[in-house]
PDB file of C-alpha atoms in Angstrom:
ATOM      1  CA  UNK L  23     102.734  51.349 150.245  1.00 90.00           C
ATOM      2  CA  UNK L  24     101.650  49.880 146.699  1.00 96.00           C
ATOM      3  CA  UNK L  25     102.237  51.351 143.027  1.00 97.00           C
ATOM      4  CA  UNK L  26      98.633  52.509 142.232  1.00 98.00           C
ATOM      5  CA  UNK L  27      97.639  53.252 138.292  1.00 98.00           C
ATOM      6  CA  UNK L  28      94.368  54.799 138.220  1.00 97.00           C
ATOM      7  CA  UNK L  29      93.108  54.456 134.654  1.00 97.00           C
ATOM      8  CA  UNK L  30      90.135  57.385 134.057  1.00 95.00           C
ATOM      9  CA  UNK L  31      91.990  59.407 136.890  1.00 94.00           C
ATOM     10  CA  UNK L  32      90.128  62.599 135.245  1.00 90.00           C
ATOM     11  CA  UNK L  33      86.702  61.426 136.152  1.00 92.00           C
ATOM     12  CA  UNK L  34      84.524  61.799 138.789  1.00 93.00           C
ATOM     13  CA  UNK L  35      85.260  58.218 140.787  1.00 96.00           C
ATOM     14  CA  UNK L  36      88.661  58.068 139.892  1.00 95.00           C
ATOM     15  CA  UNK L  37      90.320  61.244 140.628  1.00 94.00           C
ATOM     16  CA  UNK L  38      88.667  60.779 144.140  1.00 96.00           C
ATOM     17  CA  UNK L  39      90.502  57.263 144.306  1.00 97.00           C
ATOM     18  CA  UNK L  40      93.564  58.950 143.015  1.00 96.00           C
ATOM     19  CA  UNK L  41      93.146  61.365 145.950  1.00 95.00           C
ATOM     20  CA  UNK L  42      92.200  59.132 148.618  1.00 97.00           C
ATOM     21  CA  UNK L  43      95.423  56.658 147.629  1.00 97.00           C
ATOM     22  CA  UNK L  44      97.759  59.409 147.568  1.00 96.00           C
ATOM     23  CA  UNK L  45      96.193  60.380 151.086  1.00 95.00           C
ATOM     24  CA  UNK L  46      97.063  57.433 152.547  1.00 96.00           C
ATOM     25  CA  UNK L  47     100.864  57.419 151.106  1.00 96.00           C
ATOM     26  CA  UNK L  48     100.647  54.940 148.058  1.00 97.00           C
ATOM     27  CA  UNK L  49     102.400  55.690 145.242  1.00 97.00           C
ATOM     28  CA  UNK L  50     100.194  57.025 142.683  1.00 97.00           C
ATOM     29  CA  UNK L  51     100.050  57.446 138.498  1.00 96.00           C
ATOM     30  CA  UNK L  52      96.908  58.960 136.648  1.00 95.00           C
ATOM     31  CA  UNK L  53      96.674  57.260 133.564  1.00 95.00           C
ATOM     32  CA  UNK L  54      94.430  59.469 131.481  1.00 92.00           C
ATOM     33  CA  UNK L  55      93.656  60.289 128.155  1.00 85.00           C
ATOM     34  CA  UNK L  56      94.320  63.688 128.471  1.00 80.00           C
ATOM     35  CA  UNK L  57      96.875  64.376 130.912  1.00 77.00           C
ATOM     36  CA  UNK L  58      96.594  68.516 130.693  1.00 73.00           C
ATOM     37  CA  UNK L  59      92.970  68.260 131.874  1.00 67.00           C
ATOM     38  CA  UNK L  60      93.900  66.684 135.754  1.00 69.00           C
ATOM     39  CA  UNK L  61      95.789  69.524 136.680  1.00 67.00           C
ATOM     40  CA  UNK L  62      93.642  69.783 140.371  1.00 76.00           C
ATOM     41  CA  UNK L  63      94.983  65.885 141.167  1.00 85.00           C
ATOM     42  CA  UNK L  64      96.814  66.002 144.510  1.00 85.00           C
ATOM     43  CA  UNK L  65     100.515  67.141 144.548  1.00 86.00           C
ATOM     44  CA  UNK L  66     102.787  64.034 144.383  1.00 87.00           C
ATOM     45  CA  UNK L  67     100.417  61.773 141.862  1.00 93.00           C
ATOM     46  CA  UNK L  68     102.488  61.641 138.774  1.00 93.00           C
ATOM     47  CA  UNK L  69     100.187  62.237 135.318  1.00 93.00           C
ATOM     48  CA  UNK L  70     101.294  60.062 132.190  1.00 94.00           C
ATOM     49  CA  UNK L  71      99.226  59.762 129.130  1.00 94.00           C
ATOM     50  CA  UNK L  72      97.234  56.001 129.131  1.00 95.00           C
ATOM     51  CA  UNK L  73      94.446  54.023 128.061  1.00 96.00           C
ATOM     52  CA  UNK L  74      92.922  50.864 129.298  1.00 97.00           C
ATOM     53  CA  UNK L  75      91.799  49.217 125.885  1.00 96.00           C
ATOM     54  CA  UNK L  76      95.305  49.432 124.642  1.00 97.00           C
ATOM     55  CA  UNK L  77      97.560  46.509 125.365  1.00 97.00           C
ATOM     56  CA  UNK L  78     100.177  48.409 124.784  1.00 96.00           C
ATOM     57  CA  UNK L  79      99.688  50.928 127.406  1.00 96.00           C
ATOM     58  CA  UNK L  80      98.515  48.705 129.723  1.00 97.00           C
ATOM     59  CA  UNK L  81     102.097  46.641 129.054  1.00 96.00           C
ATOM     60  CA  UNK L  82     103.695  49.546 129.527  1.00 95.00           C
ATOM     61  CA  UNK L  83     102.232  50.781 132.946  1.00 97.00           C
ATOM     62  CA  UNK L  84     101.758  47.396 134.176  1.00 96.00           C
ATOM     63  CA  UNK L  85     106.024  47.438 135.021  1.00 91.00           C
ATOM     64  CA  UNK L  86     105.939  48.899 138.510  1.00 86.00           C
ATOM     65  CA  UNK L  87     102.283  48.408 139.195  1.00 96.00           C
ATOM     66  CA  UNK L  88     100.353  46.540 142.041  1.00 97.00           C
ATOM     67  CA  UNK L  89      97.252  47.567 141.050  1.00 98.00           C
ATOM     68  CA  UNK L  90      95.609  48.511 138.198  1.00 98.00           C
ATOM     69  CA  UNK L  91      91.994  50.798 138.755  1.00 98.00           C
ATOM     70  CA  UNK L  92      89.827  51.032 136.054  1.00 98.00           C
ATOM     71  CA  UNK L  93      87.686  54.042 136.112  1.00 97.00           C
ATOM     72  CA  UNK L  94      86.557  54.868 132.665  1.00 96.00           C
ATOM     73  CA  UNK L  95      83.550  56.286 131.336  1.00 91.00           C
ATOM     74  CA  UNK L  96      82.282  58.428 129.102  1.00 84.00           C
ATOM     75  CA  UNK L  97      81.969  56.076 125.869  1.00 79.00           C
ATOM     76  CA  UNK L  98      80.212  53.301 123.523  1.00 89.00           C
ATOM     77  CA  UNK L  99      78.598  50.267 125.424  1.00 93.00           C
ATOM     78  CA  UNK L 100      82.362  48.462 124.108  1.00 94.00           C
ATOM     79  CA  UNK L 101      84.264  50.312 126.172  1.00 96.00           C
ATOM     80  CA  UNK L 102      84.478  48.521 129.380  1.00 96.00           C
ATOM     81  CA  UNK L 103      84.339  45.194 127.938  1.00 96.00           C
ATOM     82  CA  UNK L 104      87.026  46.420 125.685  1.00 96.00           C
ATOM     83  CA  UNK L 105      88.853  47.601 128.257  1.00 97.00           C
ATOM     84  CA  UNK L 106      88.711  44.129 130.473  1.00 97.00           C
ATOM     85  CA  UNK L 107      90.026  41.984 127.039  1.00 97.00           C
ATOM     86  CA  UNK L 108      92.861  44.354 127.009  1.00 97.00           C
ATOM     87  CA  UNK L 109      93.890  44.342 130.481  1.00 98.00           C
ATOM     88  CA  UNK L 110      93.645  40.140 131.155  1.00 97.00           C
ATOM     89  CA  UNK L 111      95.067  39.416 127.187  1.00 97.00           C
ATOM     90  CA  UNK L 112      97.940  41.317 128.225  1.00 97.00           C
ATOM     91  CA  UNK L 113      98.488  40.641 131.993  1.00 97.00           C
ATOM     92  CA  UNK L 114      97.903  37.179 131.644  1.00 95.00           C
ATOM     93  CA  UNK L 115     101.358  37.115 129.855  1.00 94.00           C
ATOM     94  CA  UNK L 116     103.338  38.828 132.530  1.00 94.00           C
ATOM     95  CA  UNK L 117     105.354  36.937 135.144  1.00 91.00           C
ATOM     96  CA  UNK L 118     103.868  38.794 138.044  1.00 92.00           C
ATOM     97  CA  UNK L 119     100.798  41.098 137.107  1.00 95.00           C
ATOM     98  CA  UNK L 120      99.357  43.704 138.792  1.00 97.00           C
ATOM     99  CA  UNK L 121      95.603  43.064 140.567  1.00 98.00           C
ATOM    100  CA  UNK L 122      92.772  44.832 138.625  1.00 98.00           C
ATOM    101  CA  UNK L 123      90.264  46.583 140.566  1.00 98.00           C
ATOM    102  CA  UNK L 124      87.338  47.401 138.189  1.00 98.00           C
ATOM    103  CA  UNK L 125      84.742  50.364 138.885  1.00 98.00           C
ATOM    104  CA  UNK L 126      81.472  49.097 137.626  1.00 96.00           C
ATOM    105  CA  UNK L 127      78.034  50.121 137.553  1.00 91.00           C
ATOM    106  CA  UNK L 128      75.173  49.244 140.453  1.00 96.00           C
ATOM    107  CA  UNK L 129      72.760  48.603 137.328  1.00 96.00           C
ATOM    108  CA  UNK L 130      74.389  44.936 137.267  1.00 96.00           C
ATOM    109  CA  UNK L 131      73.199  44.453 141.043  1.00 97.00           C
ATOM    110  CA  UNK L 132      70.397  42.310 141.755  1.00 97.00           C
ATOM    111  CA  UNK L 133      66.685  43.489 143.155  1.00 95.00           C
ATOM    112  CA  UNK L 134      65.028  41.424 145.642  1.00 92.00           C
ATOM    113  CA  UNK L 135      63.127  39.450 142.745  1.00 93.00           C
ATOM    114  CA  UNK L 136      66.684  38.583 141.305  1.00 94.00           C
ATOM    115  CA  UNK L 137      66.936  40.146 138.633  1.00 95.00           C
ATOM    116  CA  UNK L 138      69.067  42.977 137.509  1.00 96.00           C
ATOM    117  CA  UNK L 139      68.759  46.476 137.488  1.00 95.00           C
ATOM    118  CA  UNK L 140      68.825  47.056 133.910  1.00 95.00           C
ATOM    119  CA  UNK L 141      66.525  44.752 133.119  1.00 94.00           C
ATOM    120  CA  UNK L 142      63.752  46.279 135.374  1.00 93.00           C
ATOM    121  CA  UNK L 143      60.978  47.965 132.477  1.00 92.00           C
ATOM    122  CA  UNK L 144      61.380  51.079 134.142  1.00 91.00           C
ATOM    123  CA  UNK L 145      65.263  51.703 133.482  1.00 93.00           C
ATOM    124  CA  UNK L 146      66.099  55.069 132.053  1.00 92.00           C
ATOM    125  CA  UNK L 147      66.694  54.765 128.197  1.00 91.00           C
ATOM    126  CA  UNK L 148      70.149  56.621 128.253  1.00 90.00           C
ATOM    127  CA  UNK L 149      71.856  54.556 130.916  1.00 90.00           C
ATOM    128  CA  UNK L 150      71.436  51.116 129.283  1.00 93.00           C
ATOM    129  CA  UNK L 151      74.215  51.387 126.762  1.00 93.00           C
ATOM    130  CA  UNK L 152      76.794  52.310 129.691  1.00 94.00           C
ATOM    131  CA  UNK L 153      75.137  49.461 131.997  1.00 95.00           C
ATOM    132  CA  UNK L 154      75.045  47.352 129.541  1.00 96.00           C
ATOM    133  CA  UNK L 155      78.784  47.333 129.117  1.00 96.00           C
ATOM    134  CA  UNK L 156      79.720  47.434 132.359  1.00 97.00           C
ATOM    135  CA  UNK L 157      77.428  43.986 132.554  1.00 97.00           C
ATOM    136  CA  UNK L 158      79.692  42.784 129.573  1.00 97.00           C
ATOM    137  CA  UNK L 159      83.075  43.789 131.299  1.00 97.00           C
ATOM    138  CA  UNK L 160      81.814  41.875 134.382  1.00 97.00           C
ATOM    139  CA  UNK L 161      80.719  38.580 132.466  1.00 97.00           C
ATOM    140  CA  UNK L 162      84.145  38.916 130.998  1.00 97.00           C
ATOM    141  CA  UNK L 163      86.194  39.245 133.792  1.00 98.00           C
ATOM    142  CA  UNK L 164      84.281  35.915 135.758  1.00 97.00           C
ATOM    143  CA  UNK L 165      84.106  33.734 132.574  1.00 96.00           C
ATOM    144  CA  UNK L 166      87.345  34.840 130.910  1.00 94.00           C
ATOM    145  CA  UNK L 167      89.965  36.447 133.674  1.00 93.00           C
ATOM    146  CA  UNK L 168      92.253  33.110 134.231  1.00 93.00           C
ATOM    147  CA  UNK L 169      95.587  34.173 135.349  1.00 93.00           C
ATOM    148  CA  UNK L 170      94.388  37.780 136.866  1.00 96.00           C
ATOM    149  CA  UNK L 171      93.409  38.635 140.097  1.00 97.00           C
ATOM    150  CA  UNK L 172      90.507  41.001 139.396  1.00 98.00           C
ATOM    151  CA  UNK L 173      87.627  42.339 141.694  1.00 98.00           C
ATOM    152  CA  UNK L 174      84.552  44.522 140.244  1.00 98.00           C
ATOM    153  CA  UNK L 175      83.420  46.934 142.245  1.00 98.00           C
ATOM    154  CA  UNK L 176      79.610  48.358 142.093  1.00 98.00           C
ATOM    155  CA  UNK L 177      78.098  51.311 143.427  1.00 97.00           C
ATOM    156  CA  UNK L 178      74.612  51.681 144.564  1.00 97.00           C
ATOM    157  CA  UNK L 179      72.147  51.503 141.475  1.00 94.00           C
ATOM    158  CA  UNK L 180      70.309  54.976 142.183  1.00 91.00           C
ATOM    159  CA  UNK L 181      71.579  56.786 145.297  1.00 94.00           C
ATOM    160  CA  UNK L 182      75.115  57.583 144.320  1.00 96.00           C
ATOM    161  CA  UNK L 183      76.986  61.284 144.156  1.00 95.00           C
ATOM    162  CA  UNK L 184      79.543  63.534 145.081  1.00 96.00           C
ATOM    163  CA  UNK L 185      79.449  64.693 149.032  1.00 97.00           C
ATOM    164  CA  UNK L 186      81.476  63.843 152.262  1.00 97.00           C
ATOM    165  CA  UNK L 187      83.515  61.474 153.487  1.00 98.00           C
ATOM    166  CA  UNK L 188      82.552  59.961 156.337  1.00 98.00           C
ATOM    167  CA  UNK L 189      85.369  56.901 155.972  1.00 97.00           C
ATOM    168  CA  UNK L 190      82.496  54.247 156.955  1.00 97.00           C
ATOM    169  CA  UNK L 191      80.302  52.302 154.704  1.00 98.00           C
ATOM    170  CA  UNK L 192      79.423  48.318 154.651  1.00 98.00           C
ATOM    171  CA  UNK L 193      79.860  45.880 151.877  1.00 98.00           C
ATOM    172  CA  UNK L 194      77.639  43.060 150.410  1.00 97.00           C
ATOM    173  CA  UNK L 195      78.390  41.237 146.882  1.00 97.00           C
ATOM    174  CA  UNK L 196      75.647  41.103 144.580  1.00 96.00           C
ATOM    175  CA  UNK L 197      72.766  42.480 146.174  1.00 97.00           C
ATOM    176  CA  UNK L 198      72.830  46.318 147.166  1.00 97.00           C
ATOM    177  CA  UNK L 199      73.541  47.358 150.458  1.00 97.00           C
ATOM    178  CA  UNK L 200      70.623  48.791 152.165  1.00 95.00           C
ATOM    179  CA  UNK L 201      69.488  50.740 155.726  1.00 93.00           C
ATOM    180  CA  UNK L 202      66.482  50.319 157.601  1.00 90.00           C
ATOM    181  CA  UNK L 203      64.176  52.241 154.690  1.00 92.00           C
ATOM    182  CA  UNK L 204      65.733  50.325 152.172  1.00 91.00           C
ATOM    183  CA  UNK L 205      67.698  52.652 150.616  1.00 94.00           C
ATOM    184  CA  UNK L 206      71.126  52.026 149.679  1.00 96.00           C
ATOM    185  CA  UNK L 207      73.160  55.227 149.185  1.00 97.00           C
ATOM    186  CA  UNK L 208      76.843  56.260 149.375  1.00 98.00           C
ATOM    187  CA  UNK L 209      79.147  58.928 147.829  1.00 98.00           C
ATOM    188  CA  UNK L 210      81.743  58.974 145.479  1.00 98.00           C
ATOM    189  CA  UNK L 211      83.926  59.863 148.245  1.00 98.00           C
ATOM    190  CA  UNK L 212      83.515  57.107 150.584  1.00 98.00           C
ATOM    191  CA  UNK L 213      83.483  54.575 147.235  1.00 98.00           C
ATOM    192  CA  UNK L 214      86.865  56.105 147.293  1.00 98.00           C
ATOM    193  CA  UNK L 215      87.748  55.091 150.553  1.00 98.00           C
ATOM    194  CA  UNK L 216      86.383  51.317 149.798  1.00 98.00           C
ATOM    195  CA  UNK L 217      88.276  50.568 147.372  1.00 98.00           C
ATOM    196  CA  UNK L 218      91.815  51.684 148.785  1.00 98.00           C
ATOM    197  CA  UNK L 219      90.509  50.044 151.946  1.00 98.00           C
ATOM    198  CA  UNK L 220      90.237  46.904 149.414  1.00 98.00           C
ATOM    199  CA  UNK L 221      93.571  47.663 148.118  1.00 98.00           C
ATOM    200  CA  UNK L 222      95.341  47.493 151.329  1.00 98.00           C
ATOM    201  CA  UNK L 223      93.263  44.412 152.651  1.00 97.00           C
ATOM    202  CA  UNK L 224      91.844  42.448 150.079  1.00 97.00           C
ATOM    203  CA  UNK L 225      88.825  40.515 150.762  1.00 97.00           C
ATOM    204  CA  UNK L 226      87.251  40.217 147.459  1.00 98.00           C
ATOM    205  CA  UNK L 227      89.608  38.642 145.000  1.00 97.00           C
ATOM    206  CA  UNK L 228      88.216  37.108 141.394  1.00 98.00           C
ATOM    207  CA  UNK L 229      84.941  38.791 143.001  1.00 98.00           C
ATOM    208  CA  UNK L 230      82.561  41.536 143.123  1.00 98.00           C
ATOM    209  CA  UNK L 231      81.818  43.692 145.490  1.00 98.00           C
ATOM    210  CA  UNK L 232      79.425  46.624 146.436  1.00 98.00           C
ATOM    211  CA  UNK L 233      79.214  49.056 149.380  1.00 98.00           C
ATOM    212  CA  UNK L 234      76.674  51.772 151.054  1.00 98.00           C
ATOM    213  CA  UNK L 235      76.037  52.982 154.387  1.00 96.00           C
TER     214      UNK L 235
END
């Protein structure tokens, strides 16, 4: 059983982590902005008032933690980057600080040609300033995250949504996971399962890592 903080535990990926970990018997704290608004998280996950790009919250969740997800959304391209500063500044100065498991976007993954998703022409105009920061929060985290175990996690660049879980997927690290027509597709659901699988057995430390059926 770990201590699980689930930073952006309101959202769409992370109250379906917060779900899946309190599923499986971890010990579980939403850390949200606005703590009246998660009122259909599972019984048992306890709701406290947090935000990633504060060092002080993050000091003062970090206490009993194992593991710190980072969920976020909804804001200016600084967000996630500002979020990653605030979360290795601070744990770096703790004696024994929690893992940080980071929910990025697949928009950082790589096409066959090498190059990333975002920077294909035909990107959609209104993604690129959340992509973009999630691209900064991952440069940050492998040029900047000495004295934190960290691992960013990436979803499929296009094929991504609510719907079952099936409990199986398969993981690559910087390339998206694809079938036999080349799509790569998975829910939020079984991201869900992915990265608590990933919590319990970690196999991607100071690494990213992606997943689809």
């Amino acid at each position: 059983m770990s201590d699980i903080v689930v930073f952006g535990a309101g959202g769409t990926a992370g109250s379906r982590i917060a779900a899946e970990a309190a599923e499986r018997g971890h010990r579980v704290t939403a850390a949200v902005r606005r703590p009246e608004a998660t009122s259909y998280l599972p019984p048992g996950v306890r709701t406290v008032t947090g935000d990633a790009t504060s060092p002080r919250s993050v000091r003062e969740l970090a206490g009993d933690a194992d593991v710190f997800v980072v969920a976020i959304g909804g804001g200016e391209r600084e967000l996630w980057r500002d979020a990653a500063r605030a979360l290795v500044d601070t744990l770096r100065e703790l004696p024994d600080p929690p893992r940080v498991i980071h929910v990025g976007g697949g928009a950082t993954l790589l096409t066959p040609k090498g190059t990333r998703y975002l920077d294909e022409p035909d990107f959609p105009e209104e993604y690129r300033d959340s992509a973009e920061g999630q691209a900064d929060a991952l440069e940050f985290y492998r040029s900047s995250a000495d004295g934190v175990t960290w691992t960013y996690v990436s979803p499929p660049p296009l094929e991504f949504h609510p719907g079952e879980r099936t409990g199986h997927y398969r993981t690559g690290t910087d390339h998206p996971v694809t079938d036999a027509q080349g799509r790569s597709v998975l829910t939020y659901e079984d991201l869900a399962v992915a990265i608590v699988d990933e919590i319990e057995n970690p196999r991607f430390g100071n690494a990213r890592f992606t997943a689809a059926y």
